[in-house]
Short mmCIF file of C-alpha atoms and ligand atoms in Angstrom, two decimals:
data_model
loop_
_atom_site.label_atom_id
_atom_site.label_comp_id
_atom_site.label_asym_id
_atom_site.label_seq_id
_atom_site.Cartn_x
_atom_site.Cartn_y
_atom_site.Cartn_z
CA MET A 250 -8.40 -5.31 14.94
CA LYS A 251 -9.49 -2.53 17.87
CA LYS A 252 -10.86 0.38 16.12
CA ARG A 253 -8.37 3.06 15.71
CA LEU A 254 -9.29 6.28 18.22
CA PHE A 255 -7.92 10.08 19.04
CA SER A 256 -8.15 13.00 20.71
CA GLY A 257 -6.10 15.85 21.81
CA ILE A 258 -5.83 18.67 24.68
CA GLN A 259 -3.87 21.72 24.64
CA PRO A 260 -1.00 22.62 26.42
CA THR A 261 -2.43 25.55 27.99
CA GLY A 262 -2.42 26.33 31.51
CA GLU A 263 -3.50 23.19 34.13
CA VAL A 264 -5.76 20.30 33.37
CA HIS A 265 -8.17 20.89 34.84
CA ILE A 266 -11.85 18.89 36.31
CA GLY A 267 -13.74 20.11 32.77
CA ASN A 268 -11.24 17.83 31.25
CA TYR A 269 -10.91 15.35 33.33
CA LEU A 270 -14.71 14.32 33.73
CA GLY A 271 -15.57 15.88 29.89
CA ALA A 272 -12.92 13.58 28.45
CA ILE A 273 -9.94 12.48 30.44
CA LYS A 274 -11.59 9.75 32.11
CA ASN A 275 -13.63 8.36 29.29
CA TRP A 276 -10.15 8.12 27.43
CA VAL A 277 -9.13 6.02 30.01
CA SER A 278 -11.69 3.65 29.92
CA LEU A 279 -11.60 3.15 26.39
CA LEU A 280 -7.72 2.15 26.34
CA ASP A 281 -8.19 -1.49 26.00
CA PRO A 282 -11.31 -1.58 23.57
CA TYR A 283 -9.46 0.42 20.99
CA ASP A 284 -6.29 1.63 19.39
CA CYS A 285 -5.65 5.20 21.69
CA ILE A 286 -3.58 7.73 20.25
CA PHE A 287 -3.37 10.91 22.24
CA SER A 288 -1.87 13.88 21.04
CA ILE A 289 -0.32 16.97 22.94
CA VAL A 290 -1.32 19.72 20.23
CA ASP A 291 1.09 22.36 20.38
CA TYR A 292 0.03 23.93 17.10
CA HIS A 293 -3.50 24.25 17.96
CA ALA A 294 -2.05 25.88 20.91
CA ILE A 295 -0.42 28.51 19.54
CA THR A 296 -3.03 30.35 17.41
CA VAL A 297 -4.03 31.95 20.64
CA PRO A 298 -0.48 34.04 21.93
CA GLN A 299 1.84 31.76 23.96
CA ASP A 300 5.11 32.57 26.07
CA PRO A 301 7.84 30.67 23.71
CA LYS A 302 9.81 29.76 26.69
CA SER A 303 7.02 28.74 29.00
CA MET A 304 5.81 26.30 25.76
CA PRO A 305 8.45 23.48 26.31
CA LYS A 306 7.55 23.24 29.88
CA GLN A 307 3.81 23.65 29.47
CA ILE A 308 3.55 20.54 27.25
CA LEU A 309 5.74 18.27 29.80
CA HIS A 310 3.15 19.17 32.08
CA VAL A 311 -0.17 18.10 30.33
CA ALA A 312 1.98 15.56 29.49
CA THR A 313 2.86 14.09 33.27
CA VAL A 314 -0.64 15.15 33.93
CA ASN A 315 -2.63 12.93 31.46
CA ILE A 316 0.06 10.30 32.25
CA ALA A 317 -1.14 10.87 35.99
CA ALA A 318 -4.64 10.43 35.38
CA GLY A 319 -4.65 7.30 33.81
CA LEU A 320 -2.86 6.90 30.49
CA ASP A 321 -0.28 4.74 30.61
CA PRO A 322 1.61 4.49 27.74
CA GLN A 323 1.44 0.80 27.31
CA ARG A 324 -1.82 0.55 26.50
CA CYS A 325 -2.30 3.97 24.04
CA THR A 326 0.18 6.22 22.00
CA LEU A 327 1.04 9.47 23.44
CA PHE A 328 2.71 12.41 21.30
CA VAL A 329 3.30 15.45 20.58
CA GLN A 330 1.34 17.44 17.58
CA SER A 331 3.97 19.38 16.29
CA GLN A 332 6.41 16.31 16.13
CA VAL A 333 5.13 14.71 13.61
CA CYS A 334 5.34 17.42 10.69
CA GLU A 335 2.14 15.66 8.56
CA HIS A 336 -0.39 17.20 10.70
CA THR A 337 0.22 20.54 8.87
CA GLU A 338 0.41 19.11 5.34
CA LEU A 339 -2.76 17.16 5.47
CA ALA A 340 -4.33 20.36 7.12
CA TRP A 341 -2.76 22.17 3.79
CA ILE A 342 -5.33 19.61 1.81
CA PHE A 343 -7.81 20.01 4.14
CA HIS A 344 -7.91 23.71 3.54
CA THR A 345 -8.46 23.29 -0.17
CA ILE A 346 -12.10 21.77 0.22
CA THR A 347 -13.23 22.91 3.45
CA PRO A 348 -15.76 25.53 2.24
CA MET A 349 -15.03 29.25 4.28
CA GLY A 350 -18.36 29.47 5.27
CA HIS A 351 -18.53 25.80 7.30
CA LEU A 352 -15.63 27.49 9.25
CA GLU A 353 -17.39 30.82 9.79
CA ARG A 354 -20.11 28.28 11.18
CA MET A 355 -18.23 27.43 14.23
CA THR A 356 -18.69 28.72 17.98
CA GLN A 357 -15.54 27.65 19.19
CA PHE A 358 -14.16 30.95 16.89
CA LYS A 359 -16.47 33.54 17.72
CA ASP A 360 -15.82 33.09 21.33
CA LYS A 361 -11.72 33.23 20.40
CA ALA A 362 -12.17 35.97 18.29
CA LYS A 363 -14.23 38.02 20.83
CA GLN A 364 -11.90 36.89 23.28
CA HIS A 365 -8.38 37.72 21.07
CA ARG A 366 -9.90 41.13 19.05
CA GLU A 367 -5.90 41.89 18.96
CA ASN A 368 -5.30 38.28 17.05
CA VAL A 369 -7.81 36.83 15.48
CA ASN A 370 -5.65 35.05 12.82
CA ALA A 371 -5.57 32.88 9.89
CA GLY A 372 -4.82 29.77 11.97
CA LEU A 373 -7.75 30.60 14.70
CA PHE A 374 -10.27 30.92 11.74
CA SER A 375 -9.18 27.25 10.31
CA TYR A 376 -8.49 25.22 12.99
CA PRO A 377 -11.03 22.85 13.23
CA ILE A 378 -9.41 21.97 9.58
CA LEU A 379 -6.31 20.61 11.43
CA GLN A 380 -8.32 18.99 14.08
CA ALA A 381 -9.96 16.92 11.09
CA ALA A 382 -6.18 16.31 9.93
CA ASP A 383 -4.94 14.95 13.40
CA ILE A 384 -7.83 12.72 13.54
CA MET A 385 -7.77 12.03 9.55
CA LEU A 386 -4.03 11.10 9.59
CA TYR A 387 -4.49 7.96 11.23
CA LYS A 388 -7.71 7.01 9.89
CA ALA A 389 -9.65 7.25 13.42
CA GLU A 390 -12.91 6.31 13.41
CA ALA A 391 -13.66 7.64 17.16
CA VAL A 392 -13.16 10.96 18.61
CA PRO A 393 -13.77 11.42 22.15
CA VAL A 394 -14.48 14.78 23.30
CA GLY A 395 -16.63 16.53 25.73
CA GLU A 396 -19.65 18.47 24.15
CA ASP A 397 -17.77 22.25 23.05
CA GLN A 398 -15.93 19.84 20.63
CA VAL A 399 -18.57 18.23 18.71
CA GLN A 400 -19.39 20.93 15.99
CA HIS A 401 -15.71 20.22 15.25
CA ILE A 402 -16.11 16.60 14.92
CA GLU A 403 -18.92 17.09 12.65
CA LEU A 404 -16.80 19.55 10.40
CA SER A 405 -14.38 16.63 10.37
CA ARG A 406 -17.47 14.09 8.72
CA GLU A 407 -18.13 16.49 6.38
CA ILE A 408 -14.59 16.96 5.39
CA ALA A 409 -14.33 13.60 4.96
CA ARG A 410 -17.02 12.80 2.63
CA LYS A 411 -15.81 15.88 0.56
CA PHE A 412 -12.04 14.13 0.17
CA ASN A 413 -13.47 11.07 -0.46
CA ALA A 414 -16.37 12.06 -3.18
CA ARG A 415 -13.48 14.00 -4.97
CA TYR A 416 -10.10 11.82 -4.13
CA GLY A 417 -11.69 8.24 -3.64
CA ASN A 418 -12.98 6.41 -0.29
CA ILE A 419 -9.21 6.86 1.90
CA PHE A 420 -10.74 8.45 5.17
CA PRO A 421 -13.85 6.86 7.43
CA GLU A 422 -15.90 9.35 8.84
CA PRO A 423 -14.99 10.08 12.63
CA GLN A 424 -17.52 10.05 15.48
CA GLU A 425 -17.32 11.57 18.99
CA LEU A 426 -17.84 9.86 21.95
CA LEU A 427 -18.98 11.80 25.06
CA SER A 428 -18.71 11.22 28.54
CA THR A 429 -21.47 11.21 31.02
CA ALA A 430 -20.02 14.98 31.82
CA PRO A 431 -19.88 16.02 28.14
CA ARG A 432 -19.99 19.88 29.39
CA ILE A 433 -18.84 20.62 32.91
CA MET A 434 -19.88 24.35 34.48
CA GLY A 435 -16.86 26.64 36.18
CA LEU A 436 -16.62 27.98 39.54
CA ASP A 437 -18.96 30.96 38.30
CA ALA A 438 -21.72 28.76 37.56
CA LYS A 439 -22.23 30.76 34.17
CA ASN A 440 -19.65 29.70 31.67
CA LYS A 441 -18.33 26.07 30.61
CA MET A 442 -15.02 25.14 32.82
CA SER A 443 -12.19 27.01 31.00
CA LYS A 444 -8.46 27.02 31.40
CA SER A 445 -8.84 31.00 30.86
CA LEU A 446 -11.79 31.65 32.41
CA ASN A 447 -9.67 31.04 36.00
CA ASN A 448 -13.39 29.12 37.13
CA TYR A 449 -11.82 25.89 37.58
CA ILE A 450 -10.14 22.96 39.76
CA SER A 451 -6.90 21.82 38.46
CA LEU A 452 -6.19 17.77 38.52
CA ILE A 453 -3.40 18.58 41.31
CA GLU A 454 -4.26 21.11 43.22
CA SER A 455 -3.36 20.73 46.78
CA PRO A 456 -6.18 19.93 49.42
CA GLU A 457 -6.43 23.43 50.65
CA ASP A 458 -6.25 24.86 47.50
CA ILE A 459 -9.79 22.97 46.08
CA TRP A 460 -11.38 24.38 49.97
CA LYS A 461 -10.14 27.78 48.98
CA LYS A 462 -11.68 27.72 45.60
CA LEU A 463 -15.04 25.53 46.17
CA SER A 464 -15.95 27.17 49.16
CA VAL A 465 -16.81 30.68 47.54
CA ALA A 466 -17.68 28.53 45.14
CA VAL A 467 -21.00 30.24 42.88
CA THR A 468 -24.30 27.79 44.31
CA ASP A 469 -28.45 28.33 43.65
CA GLU A 470 -28.52 32.09 43.53
CA ASN A 471 -31.28 32.34 45.47
CA ARG A 472 -30.59 30.59 48.17
CA LYS A 473 -29.82 33.76 49.78
CA ARG A 474 -29.72 32.74 53.51
CA ARG A 475 -28.78 28.97 55.11
CA SER A 476 -32.83 28.84 56.11
CA ASP A 477 -34.02 29.28 52.62
CA PRO A 478 -34.89 26.16 50.68
CA GLY A 479 -32.73 25.68 46.85
CA ASP A 480 -33.12 24.04 43.56
CA PRO A 481 -30.29 21.44 43.53
CA ASP A 482 -31.01 21.30 39.76
CA LYS A 483 -30.05 25.02 39.66
CA CYS A 484 -26.59 24.75 41.79
CA ASN A 485 -23.51 23.35 39.96
CA ILE A 486 -22.34 21.86 43.54
CA TYR A 487 -24.90 19.55 43.10
CA HIS A 488 -24.06 18.71 39.62
CA LEU A 489 -20.78 18.21 40.35
CA HIS A 490 -21.44 15.73 43.56
CA LYS A 491 -22.98 13.61 40.60
CA HIS A 492 -19.80 13.31 39.15
CA PHE A 493 -17.66 12.85 42.33
CA SER A 494 -19.71 11.57 45.62
CA SER A 495 -21.80 8.43 46.04
CA PRO A 496 -25.56 7.72 45.21
CA GLU A 497 -26.18 7.98 48.92
CA GLU A 498 -24.45 11.43 49.45
CA ILE A 499 -26.29 12.98 46.16
CA ASP A 500 -29.45 11.94 47.57
CA TRP A 501 -27.99 13.54 50.90
CA SER A 502 -26.96 16.78 48.70
CA ALA A 503 -30.19 17.44 47.01
CA HIS A 504 -32.90 16.14 49.89
CA GLY A 505 -30.81 18.69 52.02
CA CYS A 506 -31.01 21.98 49.70
CA ARG A 507 -34.32 21.05 49.08
CA THR A 508 -35.59 21.32 52.71
CA ALA A 509 -32.74 23.26 54.20
CA GLY A 510 -31.88 20.80 56.65
CA ILE A 511 -28.13 21.00 55.37
CA GLY A 512 -26.48 24.19 54.24
CA CYS A 513 -24.32 25.32 50.92
CA LEU A 514 -21.09 24.76 53.27
CA ASP A 515 -22.15 21.15 54.35
CA CYS A 516 -22.87 20.08 51.01
CA LYS A 517 -19.78 21.67 49.67
CA ARG A 518 -17.46 20.24 52.40
CA CYS A 519 -18.77 17.09 51.34
CA LEU A 520 -17.67 17.28 48.13
CA TRP A 521 -14.43 18.42 48.54
CA LYS A 522 -13.61 15.20 50.31
CA ASN A 523 -14.79 13.65 47.41
CA ILE A 524 -13.37 15.34 45.16
CA VAL A 525 -9.56 15.05 47.36
CA LYS A 526 -10.19 11.64 47.49
CA GLU A 527 -10.39 10.79 43.94
CA LEU A 528 -7.49 13.63 42.99
CA THR A 529 -5.02 12.66 45.03
CA PRO A 530 -3.64 9.87 43.63
CA ILE A 531 -3.15 11.81 40.16
CA ARG A 532 -2.27 14.23 42.32
CA GLU A 533 1.15 11.98 44.11
CA LYS A 534 1.35 10.40 40.75
CA ALA A 535 1.96 13.71 39.11
CA MET A 536 4.64 14.88 41.59
CA ALA A 537 6.53 11.59 41.18
CA LEU A 538 6.82 12.28 37.31
CA PHE A 539 7.51 15.12 37.71
CA GLU A 540 10.94 14.49 39.46
CA ASN A 541 11.26 12.13 36.38
CA GLN A 542 10.52 13.72 33.46
CA ASN A 543 13.00 12.25 30.67
CA TYR A 544 10.94 9.17 31.33
CA VAL A 545 7.84 11.12 30.04
CA ILE A 546 10.43 12.82 27.26
CA GLU A 547 10.68 9.38 26.19
CA VAL A 548 7.19 8.21 26.32
CA LEU A 549 6.69 11.29 24.19
CA GLN A 550 9.61 10.35 21.70
CA LYS A 551 8.49 6.41 21.33
CA GLY A 552 5.01 8.18 20.76
CA ALA A 553 6.14 9.97 17.23
CA GLU A 554 8.28 7.38 16.29
CA ARG A 555 4.45 5.41 15.73
CA CYS A 556 2.65 8.85 14.81
CA GLN A 557 5.56 9.79 12.08
CA GLU A 558 5.17 6.25 10.57
CA MET A 559 1.97 5.83 10.36
CA ALA A 560 1.26 9.63 8.92
CA ARG A 561 3.97 9.00 6.36
CA GLN A 562 2.09 5.95 4.89
CA THR A 563 -1.39 8.14 4.98
CA MET A 564 0.07 11.08 3.25
CA GLN A 565 1.71 8.08 0.47
CA GLU A 566 -2.02 7.58 -0.12
CA VAL A 567 -3.50 10.74 -0.14
CA LYS A 568 -0.75 12.51 -2.72
CA GLU A 569 -1.18 9.43 -4.81
CA ALA A 570 -5.50 9.76 -4.69
CA ILE A 571 -4.62 13.86 -5.51
CA GLY A 572 -1.95 13.04 -8.06
CA LEU A 573 0.94 14.76 -6.02
CA GLN A 574 2.99 11.66 -6.23
CA LEU A 575 5.53 11.00 -9.70
CA THR A 576 6.02 7.49 -10.59
CA PRO A 577 9.97 6.83 -12.38
CA GLN A 578 9.38 6.81 -16.18
CA PRO A 579 10.86 4.54 -18.27
CA VAL A 580 14.26 5.81 -19.09
CA LYS A 581 14.37 6.70 -23.12
CA THR A 582 17.42 5.49 -25.28
CA LYS A 583 18.57 7.57 -28.21
CA VAL A 584 18.41 6.10 -31.38
P1 LIG B 655 -8.84 21.22 24.92
O1 LIG B 655 -7.64 21.16 24.92
O2 LIG B 655 -9.58 22.45 25.52
O3 LIG B 655 -10.08 20.03 25.58
C1 LIG B 655 -9.53 19.16 26.36
C2 LIG B 655 -10.83 18.22 26.15
O4 LIG B 655 -11.59 17.94 27.44
C3 LIG B 655 -12.83 18.50 26.96
N1 LIG B 655 -13.48 19.62 28.04
C4 LIG B 655 -14.65 20.04 28.74
N2 LIG B 655 -15.31 18.81 28.87
C5 LIG B 655 -16.42 19.05 29.68
N3 LIG B 655 -16.79 20.32 30.80
C6 LIG B 655 -15.87 21.20 30.09
N4 LIG B 655 -15.87 21.91 31.14
C7 LIG B 655 -14.71 20.70 29.35
N5 LIG B 655 -13.72 21.88 29.16
C8 LIG B 655 -12.54 21.21 27.69
C9 LIG B 655 -12.46 19.00 25.92
O5 LIG B 655 -13.60 18.85 24.97
C10 LIG B 655 -11.40 18.41 25.47
O6 LIG B 655 -12.14 17.10 24.60
N6 LIG B 655 -9.42 21.11 19.71
C11 LIG B 655 -9.61 20.69 21.24
C12 LIG B 655 -7.78 19.92 20.90
C13 LIG B 655 -8.06 18.73 20.05
C14 LIG B 655 -8.45 17.37 19.40
C15 LIG B 655 -8.00 17.39 18.06
C16 LIG B 655 -9.54 17.07 19.87
C17 LIG B 655 -7.00 19.20 18.54
N7 LIG B 655 -7.49 18.30 17.77
C18 LIG B 655 -8.64 16.01 17.61
C19 LIG B 655 -9.89 16.13 19.46
C20 LIG B 655 -9.59 15.37 18.04
C21 LIG B 655 -9.28 21.22 22.10
O7 LIG B 655 -8.68 22.63 22.35
O8 LIG B 655 -9.19 20.75 23.37
#
C-alpha cells in the first residue's frame, strides 16, 4: 500500500513559477511513490473577495494548467474542494479543538489581514483549520508545499494530536515535504513570488511576455553600471538560474557577475532561453486542454467521486469516535 499524499492550490489568478518550483514540480515527482490527491481549494479562495462570475473559469483554468504541468490524471486524483462537502464538516469539528491563540500566531493570517483590512472575516482567521481538514479527511501522511505553508502543516499536526488524544487514534500526523525551491522570490526581488503582488511569471506566458517581465526584473541593486562587479548571491536572477539552467550556465552566470564579465541583460537572456525551454511544452499542452475543457471537467468529476467515498468513510469514523452516531435501538414491545 502506497502512503497517501495531499496538497492543494487556490484558484486565484495565474499559476506561476513559484507555485511550479515550490510545489507542482515536486508533486509530479511524487506521483508514483505516493497515492496522490490534489485539490483546487475554492473554499479557501473565497476567504478573500472573488468575482462569482469568473470563479468557475478560474477553477477550470488552474486545474488545466496543473494537468498541463504534469499532474497526469491517470496517476493521481484531482478534484475541486467544494465538491466534497465533508471538508467543511470536518473543519467544523476541528474548530472545536483548535485554540484561538494558535490561529492568532499564523503569519499568513497576519499578512492577509493587513492586505484585506476591509474584510478580515472569520474564514480568513480559521483558514488553517480547513486546511487541516483537507489533509486529514484522506488521512494523508505527506503534504508537499512551499515554505509559506509549513506553519499551517505544523498546526495540522497539532490538531491531529489533539483529536487523537481526546477521541482515539484516527489521524496520522501529516508531514510537510519541501521541494528544493521552497521560497521563490518575485521579480521585484523583495517579496515572495505571489499572485496578489503581480511580481510573477506565469506558467503559460508567451516567450515575448516573459522577456518583457524578465528584462526589467530587479538584480543585485549594488551593481549600478555594466562595468561594476556584482554579487550573484544577492541577485534573484542568479537564484532563478539555479532552477532552470545547466551547472555550466549557473557557473557562467556567477563568475560573469562577480568579474563584470557579463552584464545583467546577458544573464537574463540566458535565463529567459531556459525558462522558455522548460515552459513551452506546458504552455502548448495547456493550450490544447483549453480547447477541450470537457475533458478537464470529467477528470474533476471522477476525482470528486473518489474523494466523496473516502471522505464519507472518514466522517463516519469521526462521528462514531465523537459520539454523534445514533445506533438503532431494539424495538420495545408493549406487554
Ligand atoms: P497557494 O495556492 O498559495 O500555493 C500553492 C502552492 O504553491 C506554493 N507556493 C510557493 N512555493 C515557493 N515559492 C513561492 N513563491 C510560492 N508561492 C506559492 C505554496 O506553498 C503551495 O504549496 N493554503 C494553500 C492551499 C491549501 C493546501 C491545503 C495545501 C489548501 N489546503 C492542504 C496543502 C494541503 C495555499 O494557499 O496555496
